[in-house]
Short mmCIF file of C-alpha atoms in Angstrom, two decimals:
data_model
loop_
_atom_site.label_atom_id
_atom_site.label_comp_id
_atom_site.label_asym_id
_atom_site.label_seq_id
_atom_site.Cartn_x
_atom_site.Cartn_y
_atom_site.Cartn_z
CA MET I 1 12.83 -25.70 -12.37
CA ASN I 2 9.33 -24.74 -11.29
CA LYS I 3 8.84 -21.41 -9.59
CA LEU I 4 5.21 -20.99 -10.63
CA PHE I 5 2.56 -20.92 -7.95
CA ILE I 6 -1.15 -20.78 -8.53
CA ASP I 7 -1.85 -17.90 -6.15
CA ALA I 8 -0.72 -16.01 -3.05
CA ASP I 9 -2.13 -18.56 -0.59
CA ALA I 10 -0.14 -21.37 -2.19
CA ALA I 11 3.00 -19.23 -2.35
CA ILE I 12 2.98 -18.42 1.39
CA ALA I 13 1.77 -21.83 2.64
CA ASP I 14 5.00 -22.52 4.56
CA ILE I 15 5.38 -19.09 6.25
CA CYS I 16 4.92 -19.71 9.97
CA ASP I 17 4.43 -17.71 13.16
CA GLU I 18 7.44 -15.58 14.17
CA ALA I 19 8.75 -15.36 10.60
CA ILE I 20 10.94 -12.42 9.58
CA LEU I 21 9.52 -10.87 6.42
CA MET I 22 10.62 -8.15 4.07
CA VAL I 23 7.65 -6.46 2.46
CA GLY I 24 8.31 -4.29 -0.59
CA GLY I 25 6.82 -0.89 -1.33
CA PHE I 26 7.13 2.75 -0.34
CA GLY I 27 4.01 3.91 1.44
CA LEU I 28 1.31 2.15 -0.59
CA ASN I 29 3.36 2.42 -3.79
CA GLY I 30 4.20 -0.99 -5.21
CA ILE I 31 3.11 -3.06 -2.22
CA PRO I 32 2.44 -6.81 -2.65
CA GLU I 33 -1.33 -6.54 -2.21
CA ASN I 34 -2.11 -10.20 -2.88
CA LEU I 35 0.56 -11.51 -0.51
CA ILE I 36 -0.50 -9.20 2.33
CA ALA I 37 -4.12 -10.34 1.88
CA ALA I 38 -2.98 -13.98 1.98
CA LEU I 39 -1.04 -13.38 5.23
CA VAL I 40 -4.21 -11.94 6.75
CA ARG I 41 -6.18 -15.03 5.66
CA LYS I 42 -3.52 -17.40 6.99
CA GLY I 43 -3.61 -15.63 10.35
CA ILE I 44 0.00 -16.34 11.34
CA LYS I 45 1.20 -14.23 14.27
CA GLY I 46 4.33 -12.75 15.77
CA LEU I 47 5.67 -11.50 12.44
CA THR I 48 8.65 -9.20 12.15
CA CYS I 49 8.09 -6.97 9.11
CA ILE I 50 10.95 -5.09 7.48
CA SER I 51 9.26 -2.46 5.36
CA ASN I 52 9.93 1.24 4.86
CA ASN I 53 6.46 2.12 6.16
CA ALA I 54 3.60 0.42 7.95
CA GLY I 55 0.77 1.09 5.52
CA VAL I 56 -2.35 3.05 6.42
CA ASP I 57 -5.09 1.94 8.80
CA ASP I 58 -7.06 -0.09 6.29
CA PHE I 59 -4.55 -0.95 3.58
CA GLY I 60 -1.08 -2.33 3.13
CA LEU I 61 0.62 -3.56 6.29
CA GLY I 62 -2.11 -1.74 8.22
CA LEU I 63 -4.27 -4.78 7.50
CA LEU I 64 -1.82 -7.04 9.38
CA LEU I 65 -1.69 -4.54 12.24
CA GLN I 66 -5.48 -4.57 12.55
CA THR I 67 -5.37 -8.35 13.00
CA ARG I 68 -2.44 -8.06 15.47
CA GLN I 69 -0.25 -10.33 13.38
CA ILE I 70 2.82 -8.09 13.55
CA LYS I 71 5.11 -8.21 16.57
CA LYS I 72 7.81 -5.91 15.32
CA MET I 73 8.28 -3.37 12.54
CA MET I 74 11.64 -2.30 11.13
CA SER I 75 10.97 0.90 9.17
CA SER I 76 12.17 4.43 8.51
CA TYR I 77 8.84 6.22 8.83
CA VAL I 78 5.58 5.04 10.33
CA GLY I 79 3.56 8.21 10.66
CA GLU I 80 0.60 7.36 8.44
CA ASN I 81 -1.13 4.85 10.64
CA ALA I 82 -3.25 5.55 13.76
CA GLU I 83 -3.62 1.88 14.70
CA PHE I 84 0.15 1.56 14.60
CA GLU I 85 0.45 4.50 17.00
CA ARG I 86 -2.13 2.99 19.36
CA GLN I 87 -0.37 -0.40 19.49
CA LEU I 88 3.03 1.22 19.93
CA LEU I 89 1.89 3.46 22.81
CA ASN I 90 0.22 0.44 24.48
CA GLY I 91 3.42 -1.57 24.23
CA GLU I 92 1.77 -4.14 21.94
CA LEU I 93 4.17 -3.47 19.10
CA GLU I 94 7.93 -3.15 18.89
CA VAL I 95 9.44 -0.74 16.40
CA ASP I 96 12.99 -0.33 15.19
CA LEU I 97 13.38 2.98 13.35
CA ILE I 98 16.21 2.94 10.82
CA PRO I 99 17.32 5.82 8.57
CA GLN I 100 15.85 5.23 5.13
CA GLY I 101 19.15 5.06 3.24
CA THR I 102 20.69 2.81 5.87
CA LEU I 103 17.64 0.54 5.70
CA ALA I 104 17.82 0.35 1.89
CA THR I 105 21.54 -0.34 1.92
CA ARG I 106 21.35 -2.92 4.72
CA ILE I 107 18.86 -4.81 2.54
CA GLU I 108 20.88 -4.29 -0.65
CA MET I 109 24.08 -5.53 1.05
CA ALA I 110 22.36 -8.75 2.10
CA GLY I 111 21.61 -9.36 -1.57
CA MET I 112 25.25 -8.65 -2.42
CA GLY I 113 26.74 -10.95 0.19
CA ILE I 114 28.34 -8.09 2.14
CA PRO I 115 27.85 -8.61 5.89
CA ALA I 116 28.47 -5.03 7.04
CA PHE I 117 29.35 -1.57 5.76
CA PHE I 118 30.21 1.92 7.04
CA THR I 119 27.97 4.93 6.51
CA PRO I 120 28.13 8.52 7.78
CA THR I 121 24.37 8.53 8.35
CA GLY I 122 23.45 9.00 11.99
CA TYR I 123 26.90 9.84 13.32
CA GLY I 124 26.50 11.99 16.43
CA THR I 125 22.86 10.95 16.87
CA GLU I 126 21.18 8.33 19.04
CA ILE I 127 21.23 5.96 16.05
CA ALA I 128 24.99 5.63 16.59
CA ILE I 129 24.69 4.32 20.15
CA GLY I 130 26.37 0.94 20.51
CA LYS I 131 27.70 0.89 16.95
CA GLU I 132 31.31 0.63 15.89
CA ILE I 133 32.58 4.01 14.66
CA ARG I 134 35.49 4.53 12.31
CA GLU I 135 36.99 7.45 10.49
CA PHE I 136 37.45 7.26 6.73
CA ASN I 137 38.72 10.18 4.66
CA GLY I 138 38.38 12.52 7.62
CA LYS I 139 34.72 11.72 8.18
CA MET I 140 33.15 9.59 10.90
CA HIS I 141 31.12 6.54 9.92
CA LEU I 142 28.96 3.94 11.67
CA MET I 143 29.13 0.24 11.00
CA GLU I 144 25.78 -1.14 9.91
CA LEU I 145 24.93 -4.80 9.31
CA ALA I 146 23.30 -6.39 6.29
CA LEU I 147 19.65 -7.20 6.90
CA HIS I 148 18.30 -10.62 5.94
CA ALA I 149 14.81 -12.10 5.99
CA ASP I 150 13.25 -15.54 5.96
CA PHE I 151 10.94 -14.43 3.18
CA SER I 152 10.87 -11.37 0.92
CA LEU I 153 7.46 -10.46 -0.46
CA VAL I 154 7.52 -8.15 -3.45
CA LYS I 155 5.28 -7.00 -6.27
CA ALA I 156 6.63 -6.41 -9.76
CA TRP I 157 5.00 -5.15 -12.93
CA LYS I 158 6.04 -8.06 -15.11
CA GLY I 159 7.71 -11.34 -14.39
CA ASP I 160 8.47 -14.52 -16.26
CA HIS I 161 8.40 -18.18 -15.30
CA LEU I 162 12.11 -18.05 -14.48
CA GLY I 163 11.57 -15.27 -11.93
CA ASN I 164 13.00 -12.37 -13.93
CA LEU I 165 11.25 -9.20 -12.78
CA VAL I 166 10.54 -5.81 -14.33
CA PHE I 167 9.29 -2.89 -12.28
CA ARG I 168 7.38 0.20 -13.32
CA LYS I 169 8.05 3.83 -12.32
CA THR I 170 8.73 4.37 -8.60
CA THR I 171 7.61 0.88 -7.57
CA ARG I 172 11.24 -0.25 -7.60
CA ASN I 173 11.75 1.52 -4.25
CA PHE I 174 12.73 -1.13 -1.66
CA SER I 175 11.35 -4.04 -3.68
CA THR I 176 14.29 -4.72 -5.99
CA SER I 177 16.74 -4.87 -3.07
CA MET I 178 14.39 -6.95 -0.95
CA ALA I 179 13.90 -9.40 -3.81
CA LYS I 180 17.66 -10.04 -3.67
CA ALA I 181 17.85 -10.24 0.12
CA GLY I 182 15.27 -12.87 1.01
CA ASN I 183 16.23 -16.44 1.89
CA ILE I 184 13.07 -17.20 -0.05
CA THR I 185 11.72 -14.49 -2.34
CA ILE I 186 8.12 -14.54 -3.44
CA ALA I 187 7.08 -12.21 -6.25
CA GLU I 188 3.56 -11.35 -7.34
CA VAL I 189 3.30 -9.75 -10.76
CA GLU I 190 0.69 -7.81 -12.67
CA GLU I 191 1.61 -9.70 -15.80
CA LEU I 192 3.13 -13.18 -15.83
CA VAL I 193 4.83 -13.99 -19.12
CA GLU I 194 6.74 -16.81 -20.79
CA PRO I 195 10.56 -16.76 -20.76
CA GLY I 196 11.69 -14.69 -23.72
CA ALA I 197 8.83 -12.22 -23.50
CA ILE I 198 10.96 -9.90 -21.33
CA ASP I 199 13.90 -8.27 -23.09
CA PRO I 200 17.00 -9.29 -21.09
CA ASP I 201 18.15 -5.65 -21.28
CA GLU I 202 15.04 -4.64 -19.32
CA VAL I 203 15.32 -7.05 -16.38
CA ASP I 204 15.49 -5.24 -13.01
CA VAL I 205 15.85 -8.34 -10.84
CA ALA I 206 17.42 -11.46 -12.31
CA GLY I 207 15.51 -14.70 -11.86
CA VAL I 208 18.17 -16.28 -9.66
CA TYR I 209 16.93 -14.22 -6.72
CA VAL I 210 13.27 -15.14 -7.10
CA HIS I 211 12.09 -18.50 -5.80
CA ARG I 212 8.34 -18.27 -6.28
CA ILE I 213 6.22 -16.24 -8.67
CA PHE I 214 2.52 -15.95 -9.36
CA GLN I 215 0.05 -13.84 -11.28
CA GLY I 216 -1.52 -11.31 -8.92
CA LYS I 217 -5.09 -10.14 -9.31
CA ASN I 218 -7.52 -7.35 -8.45
CA TYR I 219 -4.87 -4.69 -7.93
CA GLU I 220 -6.30 -1.69 -6.16
CA LYS I 221 -3.10 0.42 -6.28
CA ARG I 222 -4.45 2.82 -3.75
CA ILE I 223 -2.95 6.33 -3.88
CA GLU I 224 -1.99 7.76 -0.51
CA ARG I 225 -1.89 11.45 -1.48
CA LYS I 226 -3.46 12.26 -4.77
CA THR I 227 -2.06 15.70 -5.49
CA LEU I 228 -3.03 17.55 -8.65
CA ARG I 229 -1.57 20.47 -10.52
CA ILE I 230 -3.84 23.48 -10.44
CA GLN I 231 -4.52 24.32 -14.06
CA SER I 232 -4.90 27.92 -15.01
CA MET A 1 7.41 42.60 7.48
CA SER A 2 8.20 38.98 8.04
CA LEU A 3 7.80 36.58 5.11
CA ASP A 4 5.16 33.93 4.71
CA LYS A 5 6.11 30.39 3.71
CA PHE A 6 6.01 31.33 0.03
CA GLY A 7 8.42 34.18 0.69
CA ILE A 8 10.84 31.81 2.42
CA ALA A 9 10.60 29.41 -0.54
CA LYS A 10 11.16 32.29 -2.98
CA ARG A 11 14.30 33.40 -1.15
CA ILE A 12 15.68 29.86 -1.07
CA ALA A 13 15.01 29.52 -4.80
CA GLN A 14 17.59 32.29 -5.33
CA GLU A 15 20.21 29.81 -4.08
CA LEU A 16 19.55 27.49 -7.02
CA LYS A 17 22.13 27.50 -9.78
CA ASP A 18 21.93 26.17 -13.30
CA GLY A 19 22.64 22.46 -13.49
CA MET A 20 22.12 21.68 -9.83
CA TYR A 21 20.66 18.37 -8.66
CA VAL A 22 18.35 19.25 -5.78
CA ASN A 23 16.42 17.33 -3.13
CA LEU A 24 13.52 19.19 -1.54
CA GLY A 25 12.04 18.02 1.74
CA ILE A 26 8.38 18.04 2.73
CA GLY A 27 6.63 21.32 3.64
CA ILE A 28 8.10 24.74 2.81
CA PRO A 29 11.02 23.14 0.89
CA THR A 30 8.57 21.61 -1.61
CA LEU A 31 7.34 25.12 -2.46
CA VAL A 32 10.82 26.12 -3.66
CA ALA A 33 10.08 24.35 -6.97
CA ASN A 34 7.48 27.04 -7.72
CA PHE A 35 10.05 29.84 -7.73
CA ILE A 36 12.92 28.59 -9.89
CA PRO A 37 14.55 31.64 -11.50
CA GLU A 38 14.11 31.94 -15.25
CA ASN A 39 16.94 30.78 -17.48
CA ILE A 40 18.19 28.16 -15.08
CA ASN A 41 17.56 24.46 -15.12
CA VAL A 42 17.72 22.33 -12.02
CA ILE A 43 16.87 18.65 -11.68
CA PHE A 44 14.87 17.49 -8.68
CA GLN A 45 15.64 14.22 -6.99
CA SER A 46 13.10 12.36 -4.89
CA GLU A 47 14.67 9.79 -2.60
CA ASN A 48 12.15 7.07 -3.39
CA GLY A 49 13.82 6.77 -6.78
CA ILE A 50 13.37 9.71 -9.16
CA LEU A 51 15.84 12.01 -10.84
CA GLY A 52 13.89 14.52 -12.90
CA MET A 53 10.72 14.88 -10.87
CA GLY A 54 8.16 17.11 -12.57
CA PRO A 55 5.13 19.00 -11.29
CA TYR A 56 2.01 17.41 -9.82
CA PRO A 57 -0.08 15.64 -12.47
CA THR A 58 -3.36 16.69 -14.01
CA GLU A 59 -6.23 14.31 -13.29
CA ALA A 60 -5.55 12.57 -16.61
CA GLU A 61 -1.84 12.16 -15.85
CA VAL A 62 -2.25 10.53 -12.41
CA ASP A 63 -0.30 7.26 -12.24
CA ALA A 64 -0.57 5.19 -9.06
CA ASP A 65 2.89 3.74 -9.77
CA LEU A 66 4.54 7.17 -9.67
CA ILE A 67 4.84 9.08 -6.40
CA ASN A 68 7.40 11.25 -4.64
CA ALA A 69 8.98 10.73 -1.23
CA GLY A 70 6.05 12.62 0.33
CA LYS A 71 3.78 9.92 -1.17
CA GLU A 72 2.18 12.48 -3.47
CA THR A 73 1.38 11.79 -7.10
CA VAL A 74 3.92 13.45 -9.40
CA THR A 75 5.05 13.49 -13.03
CA LEU A 76 8.43 13.00 -14.69
CA ILE A 77 10.21 15.59 -16.81
CA LYS A 78 11.60 14.63 -20.20
CA GLY A 79 14.93 12.97 -19.52
CA ALA A 80 13.97 11.65 -16.09
CA ALA A 81 15.53 8.49 -14.65
CA LEU A 82 14.07 5.95 -12.23
CA PHE A 83 15.91 3.69 -9.82
CA ASP A 84 15.47 1.94 -6.49
CA SER A 85 15.89 3.29 -2.96
CA ALA A 86 19.33 1.74 -2.44
CA GLU A 87 20.68 3.49 -5.52
CA SER A 88 18.87 6.70 -4.63
CA PHE A 89 20.57 6.90 -1.25
CA GLY A 90 23.80 5.78 -2.87
CA MET A 91 23.80 8.93 -5.00
CA ILE A 92 22.93 10.99 -1.92
CA ARG A 93 25.75 9.48 0.15
CA ALA A 94 28.23 9.76 -2.70
CA GLY A 95 27.64 13.52 -2.79
CA LYS A 96 25.99 13.63 -6.23
CA ILE A 97 23.15 15.79 -4.95
CA ASP A 98 24.26 19.43 -4.91
CA LEU A 99 21.67 20.90 -2.60
CA THR A 100 19.24 19.63 0.00
CA VAL A 101 16.53 21.87 1.41
CA LEU A 102 14.71 20.66 4.49
CA GLY A 103 12.74 21.82 7.49
CA ALA A 104 13.93 21.74 11.10
CA MET A 105 12.69 22.01 14.65
CA GLU A 106 16.04 23.34 15.88
CA VAL A 107 19.42 24.32 14.43
CA SER A 108 22.51 24.99 16.54
CA GLU A 109 25.21 27.60 15.96
CA LYS A 110 27.52 24.70 15.01
CA GLY A 111 25.17 23.59 12.24
CA ASP A 112 23.63 20.65 14.10
CA ILE A 113 20.05 19.93 13.11
CA ALA A 114 17.14 18.35 15.00
CA ASN A 115 14.02 17.57 13.01
CA TRP A 116 12.79 14.05 13.69
CA LYS A 117 11.94 13.39 17.29
CA ILE A 118 10.32 15.12 20.26
CA PRO A 119 10.74 13.11 23.47
CA GLY A 120 7.36 12.18 24.92
CA LYS A 121 5.56 12.47 21.61
CA MET A 122 4.81 9.73 19.09
CA VAL A 123 7.94 9.26 17.01
CA LYS A 124 7.13 8.72 13.37
CA GLY A 125 10.66 8.10 12.21
CA MET A 126 13.47 9.94 10.52
CA GLY A 127 12.67 8.77 7.00
CA GLY A 128 15.55 9.83 4.77
CA ALA A 129 16.49 12.97 6.72
CA MET A 130 19.50 11.49 8.54
CA ASP A 131 20.97 10.17 5.30
CA LEU A 132 20.43 13.48 3.51
CA VAL A 133 21.98 15.65 6.21
CA ALA A 134 24.95 13.31 6.68
CA SER A 135 25.96 13.48 3.04
CA ALA A 136 24.55 16.39 1.04
CA LYS A 137 27.20 18.88 -0.05
CA ASN A 138 25.05 21.88 0.77
CA ILE A 139 22.15 21.92 3.20
CA ILE A 140 19.75 24.83 3.53
CA VAL A 141 17.17 24.78 6.29
CA ALA A 142 13.79 26.39 5.71
CA MET A 143 12.00 27.09 8.96
CA MET A 144 10.31 29.65 11.17
CA HIS A 145 12.71 31.56 13.41
CA THR A 146 10.74 30.72 16.56
CA ASN A 147 8.48 27.85 17.62
CA PRO A 148 4.75 28.32 18.31
CA LYS A 149 5.61 29.21 21.93
CA GLY A 150 7.77 32.06 20.67
CA GLU A 151 11.04 30.36 21.64
CA SER A 152 14.02 30.64 19.32
CA LYS A 153 14.78 27.67 17.09
CA LEU A 154 18.34 28.95 16.49
CA LEU A 155 20.20 27.77 19.55
CA ALA A 156 23.67 27.43 21.03
CA GLN A 157 22.97 23.71 21.28
CA CYS A 158 19.98 21.69 20.11
CA SER A 159 17.79 20.47 22.97
CA LEU A 160 16.03 17.82 20.85
CA PRO A 161 17.62 14.57 19.62
CA LEU A 162 19.86 15.32 16.64
CA THR A 163 19.28 14.33 13.05
CA GLY A 164 22.82 15.26 12.08
CA MET A 165 25.91 17.06 13.37
CA ALA A 166 27.60 20.13 11.93
CA CYS A 167 25.90 19.82 8.56
CA VAL A 168 23.67 22.86 7.99
CA LYS A 169 25.22 25.58 5.83
CA LYS A 170 22.47 28.17 5.60
CA ILE A 171 19.12 28.95 7.22
CA VAL A 172 16.26 30.94 5.72
CA THR A 173 13.50 31.99 8.12
CA GLU A 174 10.58 34.41 7.87
CA ILE A 175 12.84 37.21 9.15
CA ALA A 176 16.42 36.40 8.17
CA VAL A 177 18.99 34.59 6.07
CA LEU A 178 21.86 33.25 8.14
CA GLU A 179 24.86 31.07 7.53
CA ILE A 180 26.80 28.90 9.92
CA GLY A 181 30.25 30.37 10.50
CA GLU A 182 33.22 29.24 12.57
CA ASP A 183 31.95 31.11 15.61
CA GLY A 184 28.18 30.96 15.29
CA PHE A 185 25.32 32.18 13.13
CA ILE A 186 26.25 34.97 10.74
CA LEU A 187 23.39 37.27 9.80
CA LEU A 188 23.43 37.74 6.02
CA GLU A 189 20.10 39.34 5.19
CA ARG A 190 16.92 40.49 6.87
CA ALA A 191 13.37 40.29 5.54
CA PRO A 192 12.05 43.58 4.14
CA GLY A 193 11.20 45.90 7.01
CA VAL A 194 12.49 43.56 9.72
CA THR A 195 15.03 45.14 12.07
CA VAL A 196 18.34 43.65 13.11
CA GLU A 197 17.17 44.10 16.72
CA GLU A 198 14.20 41.77 16.16
CA ILE A 199 16.49 39.10 14.68
CA VAL A 200 18.96 39.46 17.55
CA GLN A 201 16.12 39.17 20.05
CA LYS A 202 14.74 36.01 18.40
CA THR A 203 18.11 34.24 18.03
CA ALA A 204 19.22 32.33 21.12
CA GLY A 205 22.54 31.05 19.76
CA LYS A 206 25.57 33.21 19.14
CA LEU A 207 24.77 35.67 16.34
CA ILE A 208 27.39 37.62 14.47
CA VAL A 209 25.94 40.82 13.02
CA PRO A 210 27.98 42.56 10.33
CA ASP A 211 27.98 46.36 10.17
CA TYR A 212 25.63 46.32 7.23
CA VAL A 213 22.81 43.77 6.87
CA PRO A 214 20.98 44.16 3.57
CA GLU A 215 17.31 43.46 3.04
CA MET A 216 16.39 40.36 1.04
CA GLN A 217 15.67 41.16 -2.60
CA LEU A 218 12.55 39.20 -3.46
#
């Protein structure tokens, strides 16, 4: 079993035009910086990106928007990006807005082998249009489908050669579910360790879900809204 | 005198009870955390994966790996727990969160809420709002009574696309506290010095006015 790759470019070598990608992170928190940079270098086009947000103009998925590599975004909130807005208003970009919890659960269900589920979210709104509706326990629910991807790109704090991943603080966000949902999951890690160096009790994502892993580098970890406590 | 945004937050904070798990939305709702009554403990949830969110950090405490759902840097209280988005919305849907406070563009007399989309304007997305309003046990809306054009935001029916149906329980504005009753908005309290007439005039939906409407105690 060899899941180790030398770097991001090697790990994404077989991702082609028109691929459907899940990209982990919440805003700029816990995004796979090395993998996004490698996609920009590779220059593949027509990508569908499933990601809660679309980055900012000059970082995160915003970098792939600048180079017009994204055809479609599937997200819950895309308000932080002016280039995104420009492309959307010009009809250059397709966007599918999905309630955040529904998006997270659609991804999680793919990793659990559940093809569809019912949720009350969006009942009575335009999100419900065209969806099967059923009543459970006196409450109306919509049927939502599991969401799969050709490749899931995630960033973890630590990972071992077997693909076991550990996340730090709020960087779990969508990344742990996406890691389980990808047909091929590629993980970049801040610290790549030997099997045994991670306590099995601490594993967030078991290695079975992760197909490729590499040591990331030069993490910028940009903060979107640095907000400080006013000290008296 | 009508309240400012801090006054609205202060009044909503009076709704907090010891032991509650609370999700605060962006804007005025976030300010509620500044006015928690003494002697009660509440635990704040942030839907990107925190239970036990603390105040903003000092410069030395800033951690790029730790943000709230508004993408702001935050801290954790002692006893906090971290999890992923799927689990976070699982606890929201399962009704584990006792109170959600969020802003709105419009609320109807049936408790419908619209707060995510204005036709003709750039739509940024609903984020977690639809999930929160569909499942929270108790939803309080913090908003101004009228929009910048002076039109009432408390309507018989929402004109904007809905975020959720029949879900709002209570509304706190700069002039009034109202709850959603069987037959419309029920006026519970008025801001200090604000007349019932002003509230009636600024409420487009059906408003039930009891014989006595006390002033808010702030």
